[in-house]
Amino acid sequence: QVQLVQSGAEVKKPGASVKVSCKASGYTFTSYGISWVRQAPGQGLEWMGWISAYNGNTNYAQKLQGRVTMTTDTSTSTAYMELRSLRSDDTAVYYCARGAYSIDYWGQGTLVTVSS
Amino acid sequence: EIVLTQSPDFQSVTPKEKVTITCRASQSIGSSLHWYQQKPDQSPKLLIKYASQSISGVPSRFSGSGSGTDFTLTINSLEAEDAAAYYCHQSSSLPYTFGQGTKLEIK
């Protein structure tokens, strides 16, 4: 069965970076894109961007341009999302999910807390 | 950026009631509109893709319709387990975006 398993919760100070991993199983990794979506506490879903697991092409939300990098390691079927220069309003649950368009499987989420 | 506006923001409904949630796009997105359900402390779940295409394993009481700028998610004969937040999402034009969400409370 398709599974996306994310890395554990992180606590970071403002200005630091965080890298969240997302290990996929149960399907051919390079046949689907990976989207990243975040959700601030008590808020709605925010699209962050997506990466093609086939060729590494990326599209990022403009508000995150310059601070976010999405990558994949096809040898381990793992996707990564790095966010730099963290601010308090980056505190959120970060989800990886399969698909660039309709997103059919989601990871369990990774809570990233930014606090001094 | 395409803005998706859902209505209502919140609805309190009784079991067996029919529920309609709407999603309006700020410009035409064809049928590139998807619906998700998110229960408290859970990851979102895909309910409907491309406006009206059903998803395997999703109860048949969930259906979607619409194209262009106006879309509807319908839940026939609501059940207690349908208490959740519902989000629309467009993949027509980058950056892809989500609606602000609709929270359904079961009375």
Coordinates of N, CA and C in Angstrom, one line a residue:
Chain A
Q1 N 0.8 -1.2 0.0 CA 0.0 0.0 0.0 C 0.9 1.3 0.0
V2 N 0.3 2.3 -0.6 CA 1.1 3.5 -0.7 C 1.3 4.2 0.7
Q3 N 2.5 4.5 1.1 CA 2.8 5.2 2.3 C 3.8 6.3 2.1
L4 N 3.6 7.4 2.8 CA 4.5 8.5 2.9 C 4.8 8.7 4.4
V5 N 6.0 8.5 4.8 CA 6.4 8.6 6.2 C 7.4 9.7 6.4
Q6 N 7.0 10.7 7.2 CA 7.8 11.9 7.4 C 8.6 11.8 8.6
S7 N 9.6 12.7 8.7 CA 10.5 12.8 9.8 C 9.8 13.4 11.0
G8 N 10.4 13.4 12.1 CA 9.8 13.8 13.4 C 9.7 15.3 13.6
A9 N 9.0 15.7 14.6 CA 8.9 17.1 15.0 C 10.2 17.8 15.2
E10 N 10.2 19.1 14.9 CA 11.4 19.9 15.0 C 11.1 21.2 15.8
V11 N 12.0 21.6 16.6 CA 11.9 23.0 17.2 C 13.2 23.7 16.8
K12 N 12.9 24.9 16.2 CA 14.0 25.7 15.7 C 13.9 27.2 16.2
K13 N 15.1 27.8 16.2 CA 15.1 29.2 16.6 C 14.9 30.1 15.3
P14 N 14.4 31.2 15.5 CA 14.3 32.2 14.3 C 15.6 32.3 13.6
G15 N 15.6 32.3 12.3 CA 16.8 32.4 11.5 C 17.4 31.1 11.1
A16 N 17.1 30.0 11.8 CA 17.6 28.7 11.5 C 17.0 28.1 10.3
S17 N 17.4 26.9 9.9 CA 16.8 26.1 8.8 C 16.3 24.8 9.3
V18 N 15.4 24.3 8.5 CA 14.8 22.9 8.9 C 14.7 22.1 7.6
K19 N 15.0 20.8 7.7 CA 14.9 20.0 6.5 C 14.0 18.8 6.9
V20 N 12.9 18.7 6.3 CA 11.9 17.6 6.5 C 12.0 16.5 5.5
S21 N 12.0 15.3 5.9 CA 12.1 14.2 4.9 C 10.8 13.5 4.8
C22 N 10.6 12.8 3.7 CA 9.4 12.1 3.4 C 9.7 10.9 2.6
K23 N 9.6 9.7 3.2 CA 10.0 8.4 2.5 C 8.8 7.8 2.0
A24 N 8.8 7.5 0.7 CA 7.7 6.9 0.0 C 7.9 5.4 -0.2
S25 N 6.8 4.7 -0.2 CA 6.8 3.3 -0.5 C 5.5 2.8 -1.0
G26 N 5.5 1.7 -1.7 CA 4.3 1.1 -2.2 C 3.9 1.5 -3.6
Y27 N 4.8 2.3 -4.3 CA 4.5 2.7 -5.6 C 5.9 3.1 -6.3
T28 N 5.8 3.3 -7.6 CA 7.0 3.7 -8.3 C 7.3 5.2 -8.1
F29 N 8.3 5.5 -7.3 CA 8.5 6.8 -6.8 C 8.6 7.8 -8.0
T30 N 9.3 7.5 -9.0 CA 9.5 8.4 -10.1 C 8.3 8.7 -11.0
S31 N 7.2 8.0 -10.8 CA 6.0 8.1 -11.6 C 5.1 9.2 -11.1
Y32 N 5.4 9.8 -10.0 CA 4.5 10.8 -9.4 C 5.3 12.0 -8.9
G33 N 4.7 13.2 -8.9 CA 5.3 14.3 -8.2 C 5.1 14.2 -6.7
I34 N 5.8 15.0 -6.0 CA 5.6 15.2 -4.5 C 5.2 16.7 -4.3
S35 N 4.1 16.9 -3.6 CA 3.7 18.2 -3.2 C 4.0 18.4 -1.8
W36 N 4.2 19.7 -1.4 CA 4.4 20.0 0.0 C 3.3 21.1 0.4
V37 N 2.6 20.8 1.5 CA 1.5 21.7 1.9 C 1.8 21.9 3.4
R38 N 1.5 23.1 3.9 CA 1.7 23.4 5.3 C 0.4 23.9 5.9
Q39 N 0.3 23.8 7.2 CA -0.9 24.2 7.9 C -0.5 24.8 9.3
A40 N -0.7 26.1 9.4 CA -0.4 26.8 10.6 C -1.5 26.4 11.7
P41 N -1.1 26.5 12.9 CA -2.1 26.1 14.0 C -3.5 26.7 13.8
G42 N -4.5 25.9 13.8 CA -5.9 26.4 13.6 C -6.2 27.0 12.3
Q43 N -5.3 26.9 11.3 CA -5.5 27.6 10.0 C -5.8 26.6 8.9
G44 N -5.9 27.1 7.7 CA -6.2 26.2 6.6 C -4.9 25.7 5.9
L45 N -5.1 25.1 4.8 CA -4.0 24.5 4.0 C -3.3 25.5 3.1
E46 N -2.0 25.5 3.1 CA -1.3 26.4 2.2 C -0.3 25.6 1.3
W47 N -0.5 25.7 0.0 CA 0.3 25.1 -1.0 C 1.7 25.7 -1.0
M48 N 2.8 24.9 -0.8 CA 4.1 25.4 -0.8 C 4.8 25.2 -2.1
G49 N 4.5 24.1 -2.8 CA 5.2 23.8 -4.1 C 5.2 22.3 -4.4
W50 N 5.8 21.9 -5.5 CA 5.9 20.5 -5.8 C 7.2 20.3 -6.6
I51 N 7.6 19.0 -6.6 CA 8.8 18.6 -7.3 C 8.4 17.3 -8.1
S52 N 8.9 17.3 -9.3 CA 8.8 16.1 -10.1 C 9.8 15.1 -9.6
A53 N 9.4 13.9 -9.2 CA 10.3 12.9 -8.8 C 11.0 12.2 -10.0
Y54 N 10.5 12.5 -11.1 CA 11.1 11.9 -12.4 C 12.3 12.7 -12.8
N55 N 12.2 14.1 -12.8 CA 13.3 14.8 -13.3 C 13.8 15.9 -12.4
G56 N 13.2 16.1 -11.2 CA 13.6 17.1 -10.3 C 13.1 18.5 -10.5
N57 N 12.3 18.7 -11.5 CA 11.8 20.0 -11.8 C 10.9 20.4 -10.6
T58 N 11.0 21.7 -10.3 CA 10.3 22.2 -9.1 C 9.4 23.5 -9.5
N59 N 8.4 23.7 -8.7 CA 7.6 24.9 -8.7 C 7.3 25.3 -7.3
Y60 N 7.6 26.5 -6.9 CA 7.4 27.0 -5.5 C 6.4 28.1 -5.5
A61 N 5.8 28.2 -4.3 CA 4.9 29.3 -4.0 C 5.8 30.6 -4.0
Q62 N 5.3 31.6 -4.6 CA 6.1 32.9 -4.7 C 6.6 33.4 -3.4
K63 N 5.7 33.3 -2.4 CA 6.0 33.9 -1.1 C 7.2 33.1 -0.4
L64 N 7.5 31.9 -0.9 CA 8.6 31.1 -0.3 C 9.8 31.1 -1.2
Q65 N 9.7 31.7 -2.3 CA 10.9 31.7 -3.2 C 12.1 32.3 -2.6
G66 N 13.2 31.6 -2.7 CA 14.5 32.0 -2.1 C 14.7 31.4 -0.7
R67 N 13.7 30.9 -0.1 CA 13.8 30.3 1.2 C 13.6 28.8 1.2
V68 N 13.0 28.3 0.2 CA 12.6 26.9 0.2 C 13.3 26.1 -0.9
T69 N 13.7 24.9 -0.6 CA 14.3 24.0 -1.6 C 13.7 22.6 -1.5
M70 N 13.2 22.1 -2.6 CA 12.6 20.7 -2.5 C 13.5 19.9 -3.4
T71 N 13.9 18.7 -2.9 CA 14.7 17.8 -3.6 C 14.2 16.3 -3.4
T72 N 14.7 15.5 -4.2 CA 14.4 14.0 -4.1 C 15.7 13.2 -4.2
D73 N 15.6 12.0 -3.6 CA 16.7 11.0 -3.7 C 16.0 9.8 -4.2
T74 N 16.1 9.5 -5.5 CA 15.4 8.4 -6.1 C 16.0 7.1 -5.6
S75 N 17.2 7.0 -5.2 CA 17.8 5.8 -4.7 C 17.1 5.3 -3.4
T76 N 16.6 6.2 -2.7 CA 15.9 5.8 -1.4 C 14.4 6.2 -1.4
S77 N 13.9 6.7 -2.6 CA 12.5 7.1 -2.7 C 12.1 8.1 -1.6
T78 N 13.0 9.0 -1.4 CA 12.7 10.0 -0.3 C 12.7 11.4 -0.9
A79 N 11.8 12.2 -0.5 CA 11.7 13.6 -0.8 C 12.1 14.5 0.4
Y80 N 12.6 15.6 0.1 CA 13.1 16.5 1.2 C 12.5 17.9 0.9
M81 N 12.2 18.6 2.0 CA 11.9 20.0 1.9 C 12.7 20.8 2.9
E82 N 13.5 21.7 2.4 CA 14.3 22.6 3.3 C 13.8 24.0 3.3
L83 N 13.6 24.6 4.5 CA 13.1 25.9 4.6 C 14.1 26.7 5.5
R84 N 14.6 27.8 5.0 CA 15.7 28.6 5.6 C 15.1 29.9 6.2
S85 N 16.0 30.5 7.0 CA 15.6 31.8 7.6 C 14.2 31.8 8.2
L86 N 14.1 30.8 9.1 CA 12.8 30.5 9.7 C 12.3 31.7 10.5
R87 N 11.0 31.9 10.5 CA 10.3 33.0 11.3 C 9.3 32.3 12.1
S88 N 8.7 33.1 13.0 CA 7.7 32.5 13.9 C 6.5 32.1 13.1
D89 N 6.2 32.8 12.0 CA 5.0 32.5 11.2 C 5.2 31.3 10.3
D90 N 6.4 30.7 10.4 CA 6.6 29.4 9.7 C 6.2 28.2 10.6
T91 N 5.8 28.5 11.8 CA 5.4 27.4 12.7 C 4.1 26.8 12.1
A92 N 4.2 25.5 11.9 CA 3.1 24.8 11.1 C 3.4 23.3 11.1
V93 N 2.3 22.6 10.7 CA 2.5 21.2 10.3 C 2.8 21.1 8.8
Y94 N 3.8 20.5 8.5 CA 4.3 20.4 7.1 C 3.9 19.0 6.6
Y95 N 3.2 18.9 5.5 CA 2.8 17.7 4.9 C 3.5 17.5 3.5
C96 N 4.0 16.2 3.3 CA 4.3 15.9 1.9 C 3.1 15.0 1.4
A97 N 2.9 15.0 0.1 CA 1.8 14.3 -0.4 C 2.1 13.9 -1.9
R98 N 1.5 12.8 -2.3 CA 1.8 12.3 -3.6 C 0.9 13.0 -4.7
G99 N 1.5 13.4 -5.7 CA 0.8 14.0 -6.8 C 1.1 15.5 -6.9
A100 N 1.1 16.0 -8.2 CA 1.3 17.4 -8.4 C 0.0 18.1 -8.6
Y101 N -1.0 17.4 -9.0 CA -2.3 18.0 -9.3 C -3.3 17.6 -8.3
S102 N -4.1 16.5 -8.5 CA -4.9 16.0 -7.4 C -4.0 15.2 -6.5
I103 N -4.1 15.4 -5.2 CA -3.1 14.8 -4.3 C -3.8 13.7 -3.6
D104 N -3.3 12.4 -3.9 CA -4.1 11.3 -3.4 C -3.6 10.6 -2.2
Y105 N -2.4 10.8 -1.8 CA -1.9 10.2 -0.5 C -1.0 11.3 0.2
W106 N -1.2 11.3 1.5 CA -0.6 12.3 2.3 C 0.3 11.7 3.4
G107 N 1.4 12.3 3.7 CA 2.1 11.9 4.9 C 1.4 12.2 6.2
Q108 N 2.0 11.8 7.3 CA 1.3 12.1 8.6 C 1.5 13.5 9.1
G109 N 2.4 14.2 8.5 CA 2.7 15.6 8.9 C 3.9 15.7 9.9
T110 N 4.6 16.8 9.8 CA 5.7 17.1 10.6 C 5.5 18.5 11.2
L111 N 5.4 18.5 12.6 CA 5.3 19.8 13.2 C 6.6 20.5 13.3
V112 N 6.7 21.7 12.8 CA 7.9 22.5 12.9 C 7.5 23.8 13.8
T113 N 8.2 23.9 14.9 CA 7.9 25.0 15.8 C 9.1 26.0 15.8
V114 N 8.8 27.2 15.5 CA 9.9 28.2 15.4 C 9.7 29.1 16.7
S115 N 10.6 29.1 17.6 CA 10.5 29.9 18.8 C 11.9 30.2 19.4
S116 N 12.0 31.4 19.9 CA 13.3 31.7 20.5 C 13.3 31.2 22.0
Chain B
E1 N -2.4 35.1 -9.1 CA -2.7 33.9 -8.3 C -4.3 33.8 -8.2
I2 N -4.7 32.5 -8.4 CA -6.1 32.3 -8.4 C -6.6 32.1 -7.0
V3 N -7.6 32.9 -6.6 CA -8.2 32.8 -5.3 C -9.4 32.0 -5.3
L4 N -9.5 31.0 -4.4 CA -10.7 30.2 -4.2 C -11.4 30.6 -2.9
T5 N -12.7 30.9 -3.1 CA -13.5 31.3 -2.0 C -14.6 30.3 -1.7
Q6 N -14.6 29.7 -0.5 CA -15.5 28.7 -0.2 C -16.7 29.3 0.6
S7 N -17.8 28.8 0.5 CA -19.0 29.2 1.4 C -19.8 28.0 1.7
P8 N -20.3 27.9 3.0 CA -20.0 28.8 4.0 C -18.7 28.5 4.7
D9 N -18.3 29.3 5.6 CA -17.1 29.0 6.4 C -17.3 28.0 7.5
F10 N -18.5 28.0 8.0 CA -18.9 27.0 9.0 C -20.4 26.7 8.8
Q11 N -20.7 25.4 9.1 CA -22.1 25.0 9.0 C -22.4 23.9 10.1
S12 N -23.5 24.1 10.8 CA -23.9 23.1 11.8 C -25.1 22.4 11.2
V13 N -25.0 21.1 11.1 CA -26.0 20.3 10.4 C -26.4 19.0 11.2
T14 N -27.6 18.5 10.9 CA -28.0 17.3 11.5 C -27.8 16.1 10.7
P15 N -27.6 14.9 11.3 CA -27.5 13.7 10.5 C -28.6 13.5 9.5
K16 N -28.3 12.9 8.4 CA -29.2 12.6 7.3 C -29.6 13.9 6.4
E17 N -29.1 15.0 6.9 CA -29.3 16.3 6.1 C -28.4 16.2 4.8
K18 N -28.9 16.9 3.8 CA -28.0 17.1 2.6 C -27.3 18.4 2.8
V19 N -26.0 18.4 2.5 CA -25.1 19.5 2.6 C -24.5 19.9 1.3
T20 N -24.4 21.2 1.1 CA -23.8 21.7 -0.2 C -22.7 22.8 0.2
I21 N -21.5 22.5 -0.2 CA -20.4 23.5 0.0 C -20.0 24.0 -1.4
T22 N -19.8 25.3 -1.5 CA -19.5 25.9 -2.8 C -18.0 26.4 -2.8
C23 N -17.4 26.4 -3.9 CA -16.1 27.0 -4.1 C -16.1 27.8 -5.4
R24 N -15.7 29.1 -5.3 CA -15.7 29.9 -6.4 C -14.3 30.4 -6.7
A25 N -13.9 30.2 -8.0 CA -12.6 30.6 -8.4 C -12.6 32.0 -8.9
S26 N -11.5 32.8 -8.7 CA -11.4 34.2 -9.2 C -11.2 34.3 -10.7
Q27 N -10.9 33.1 -11.4 CA -10.9 33.1 -12.8 C -11.1 31.6 -13.2
S28 N -11.4 31.4 -14.5 CA -11.8 30.1 -14.9 C -10.6 29.1 -14.7
I29 N -11.0 27.9 -14.2 CA -10.0 26.9 -14.0 C -10.4 25.6 -14.6
G30 N -11.3 25.6 -15.6 CA -11.8 24.4 -16.2 C -12.4 23.5 -15.2
S31 N -11.9 22.2 -15.2 CA -12.3 21.2 -14.2 C -11.2 20.9 -13.2
S32 N -10.1 21.7 -13.2 CA -9.0 21.4 -12.3 C -9.2 21.7 -10.9
L33 N -10.2 21.1 -10.3 CA -10.6 21.5 -8.9 C -10.9 20.2 -8.2
H34 N -10.3 20.1 -7.0 CA -10.3 18.9 -6.2 C -10.8 19.2 -4.8
W35 N -11.4 18.2 -4.1 CA -12.0 18.4 -2.8 C -11.3 17.5 -1.8
Y36 N -11.0 18.0 -0.6 CA -10.4 17.2 0.4 C -11.2 17.3 1.7
Q37 N -11.1 16.3 2.5 CA -11.7 16.3 3.9 C -10.6 16.1 4.9
Q38 N -10.6 16.9 5.9 CA -9.6 16.8 7.0 C -10.3 16.7 8.3
K39 N -10.2 15.6 9.0 CA -10.7 15.4 10.3 C -9.7 15.9 11.3
P40 N -10.1 16.3 12.5 CA -9.2 16.8 13.5 C -8.0 15.9 13.8
D41 N -6.8 16.5 13.8 CA -5.6 15.8 14.0 C -5.3 14.7 13.0
Q42 N -5.8 14.8 11.8 CA -5.5 13.9 10.7 C -5.0 14.6 9.5
S43 N -4.4 13.9 8.6 CA -4.0 14.4 7.3 C -5.2 14.6 6.4
P44 N -5.2 15.5 5.5 CA -6.3 15.6 4.5 C -6.4 14.3 3.7
K45 N -7.7 14.1 3.2 CA -8.0 13.0 2.4 C -8.7 13.4 1.1
L46 N -8.3 12.9 0.0 CA -8.9 13.3 -1.3 C -10.3 12.7 -1.4
L47 N -11.3 13.5 -1.7 CA -12.7 13.1 -1.8 C -13.1 13.0 -3.3
I48 N -12.8 14.1 -4.0 CA -13.2 14.2 -5.4 C -12.1 14.8 -6.2
K49 N -11.8 14.4 -7.4 CA -10.8 15.0 -8.2 C -11.4 15.5 -9.5
Y50 N -10.8 16.5 -10.1 CA -11.2 17.1 -11.3 C -12.7 17.3 -11.3
A51 N -13.2 18.0 -10.3 CA -14.5 18.6 -10.1 C -15.6 17.5 -9.8
S52 N -15.6 16.4 -10.5 CA -16.7 15.4 -10.4 C -16.2 14.0 -10.4
Q53 N -15.0 13.7 -10.5 CA -14.5 12.3 -10.5 C -14.4 11.7 -9.1
S54 N -15.1 10.6 -9.0 CA -15.1 9.9 -7.7 C -13.8 9.2 -7.4
I55 N -13.5 9.0 -6.1 CA -12.3 8.3 -5.7 C -12.7 7.0 -5.0
S56 N -11.9 6.0 -5.4 CA -12.1 4.6 -4.8 C -12.1 4.7 -3.3
G57 N -13.1 4.1 -2.7 CA -13.1 4.0 -1.2 C -13.8 5.1 -0.5
V58 N -14.1 6.2 -1.3 CA -14.9 7.3 -0.7 C -16.4 7.0 -0.8
P59 N -17.1 7.1 0.2 CA -18.6 6.8 0.2 C -19.3 7.6 -0.9
S60 N -20.3 6.9 -1.5 CA -21.0 7.5 -2.6 C -21.8 8.7 -2.3
R61 N -22.0 9.0 -1.0 CA -22.8 10.2 -0.6 C -22.1 11.4 -1.0
F62 N -20.8 11.3 -1.2 CA -20.0 12.5 -1.6 C -20.0 12.6 -3.2
S63 N -20.3 13.8 -3.7 CA -20.3 14.0 -5.1 C -19.8 15.5 -5.4
G64 N -19.3 15.7 -6.6 CA -18.9 17.0 -6.9 C -19.4 17.4 -8.3
S65 N -19.5 18.7 -8.5 CA -20.0 19.2 -9.8 C -19.4 20.6 -10.1
G66 N -19.6 21.0 -11.3 CA -19.1 22.4 -11.7 C -18.0 22.4 -12.7
S67 N -17.8 23.6 -13.2 CA -16.7 23.8 -14.1 C -16.5 25.3 -14.3
G68 N -15.3 25.7 -14.8 CA -15.1 27.2 -14.9 C -14.8 27.9 -13.6
T69 N -15.7 28.5 -13.0 CA -15.4 29.3 -11.8 C -16.3 28.8 -10.6
D70 N -17.3 28.0 -10.8 CA -18.2 27.7 -9.8 C -18.3 26.2 -9.6
F71 N -18.1 25.7 -8.4 CA -18.0 24.3 -8.1 C -18.8 24.0 -6.8
T72 N -19.2 22.7 -6.7 CA -20.0 22.3 -5.5 C -19.6 21.0 -5.1
L73 N -19.5 20.8 -3.7 CA -19.3 19.5 -3.1 C -20.7 19.2 -2.4
T74 N -21.3 18.1 -2.7 CA -22.5 17.7 -2.1 C -22.3 16.5 -1.2
I75 N -22.9 16.5 0.0 CA -22.9 15.3 0.8 C -24.3 15.0 1.1
N76 N -24.7 13.8 0.5 CA -26.1 13.4 0.7 C -26.2 12.5 1.9
S77 N -27.3 12.8 2.7 CA -27.5 12.0 3.9 C -26.3 12.0 4.8
L78 N -26.0 13.1 5.4 CA -24.9 13.3 6.2 C -24.8 12.3 7.4
E79 N -23.6 11.8 7.7 CA -23.4 11.0 8.8 C -22.5 11.6 9.8
A80 N -22.6 11.2 11.1 CA -21.8 11.8 12.1 C -20.3 11.8 11.8
E81 N -19.8 10.8 11.1 CA -18.4 10.7 10.8 C -18.0 11.8 9.8
D82 N -18.9 12.5 9.2 CA -18.5 13.5 8.2 C -18.2 14.9 8.9
A83 N -18.2 14.9 10.2 CA -17.7 16.1 10.9 C -16.2 16.3 10.6
A84 N -15.9 17.5 9.9 CA -14.6 17.7 9.4 C -14.5 19.1 8.8
A85 N -13.3 19.4 8.4 CA -13.1 20.6 7.5 C -13.0 20.1 6.1
Y86 N -13.5 20.9 5.2 CA -13.5 20.5 3.7 C -12.8 21.7 3.0
Y87 N -11.9 21.3 2.1 CA -11.1 22.2 1.3 C -11.2 22.0 -0.2
C88 N -11.3 23.0 -1.0 CA -11.2 22.9 -2.4 C -9.7 23.3 -2.8
H89 N -9.3 22.9 -3.9 CA -7.9 23.1 -4.3 C -7.8 23.1 -5.9
Q90 N -7.1 24.1 -6.4 CA -7.1 24.2 -7.9 C -5.7 23.9 -8.3
S91 N -5.6 23.1 -9.4 CA -4.3 22.8 -10.1 C -4.3 23.2 -11.5
S92 N -5.0 24.3 -11.8 CA -5.1 24.8 -13.2 C -3.9 25.7 -13.5
S93 N -3.6 26.5 -12.5 CA -2.6 27.6 -12.8 C -1.7 27.8 -11.6
L94 N -0.4 27.8 -11.8 CA 0.6 28.0 -10.8 C 0.5 29.5 -10.3
P95 N 0.7 29.8 -9.0 CA 0.8 28.8 -7.9 C -0.6 28.1 -7.6
Y96 N -0.5 26.8 -7.4 CA -1.8 26.1 -7.0 C -2.2 26.7 -5.7
T97 N -3.5 26.6 -5.4 CA -4.0 27.3 -4.2 C -5.2 26.4 -3.6
F98 N -5.4 26.7 -2.3 CA -6.5 26.0 -1.6 C -7.6 27.1 -1.2
G99 N -8.8 26.7 -1.1 CA -9.8 27.5 -0.5 C -9.5 27.6 1.0
Q100 N -10.2 28.5 1.7 CA -10.0 28.8 3.1 C -10.6 27.7 4.0
G101 N -11.4 26.8 3.5 CA -11.9 25.7 4.2 C -13.4 26.0 4.7
T102 N -14.1 24.9 4.9 CA -15.5 24.9 5.4 C -15.5 23.9 6.6
K103 N -15.9 24.4 7.8 CA -15.9 23.4 8.9 C -17.4 23.0 9.1
L104 N -17.6 21.7 9.0 CA -18.9 21.1 9.3 C -19.0 20.5 10.7
E105 N -20.0 21.0 11.4 CA -20.3 20.5 12.7 C -21.5 19.7 12.7
I106 N -21.6 18.5 13.3 CA -22.8 17.7 13.4 C -23.5 18.0 14.7
K107 N -24.8 18.3 14.6 CA -25.6 18.7 15.8 C -25.9 17.4 16.6

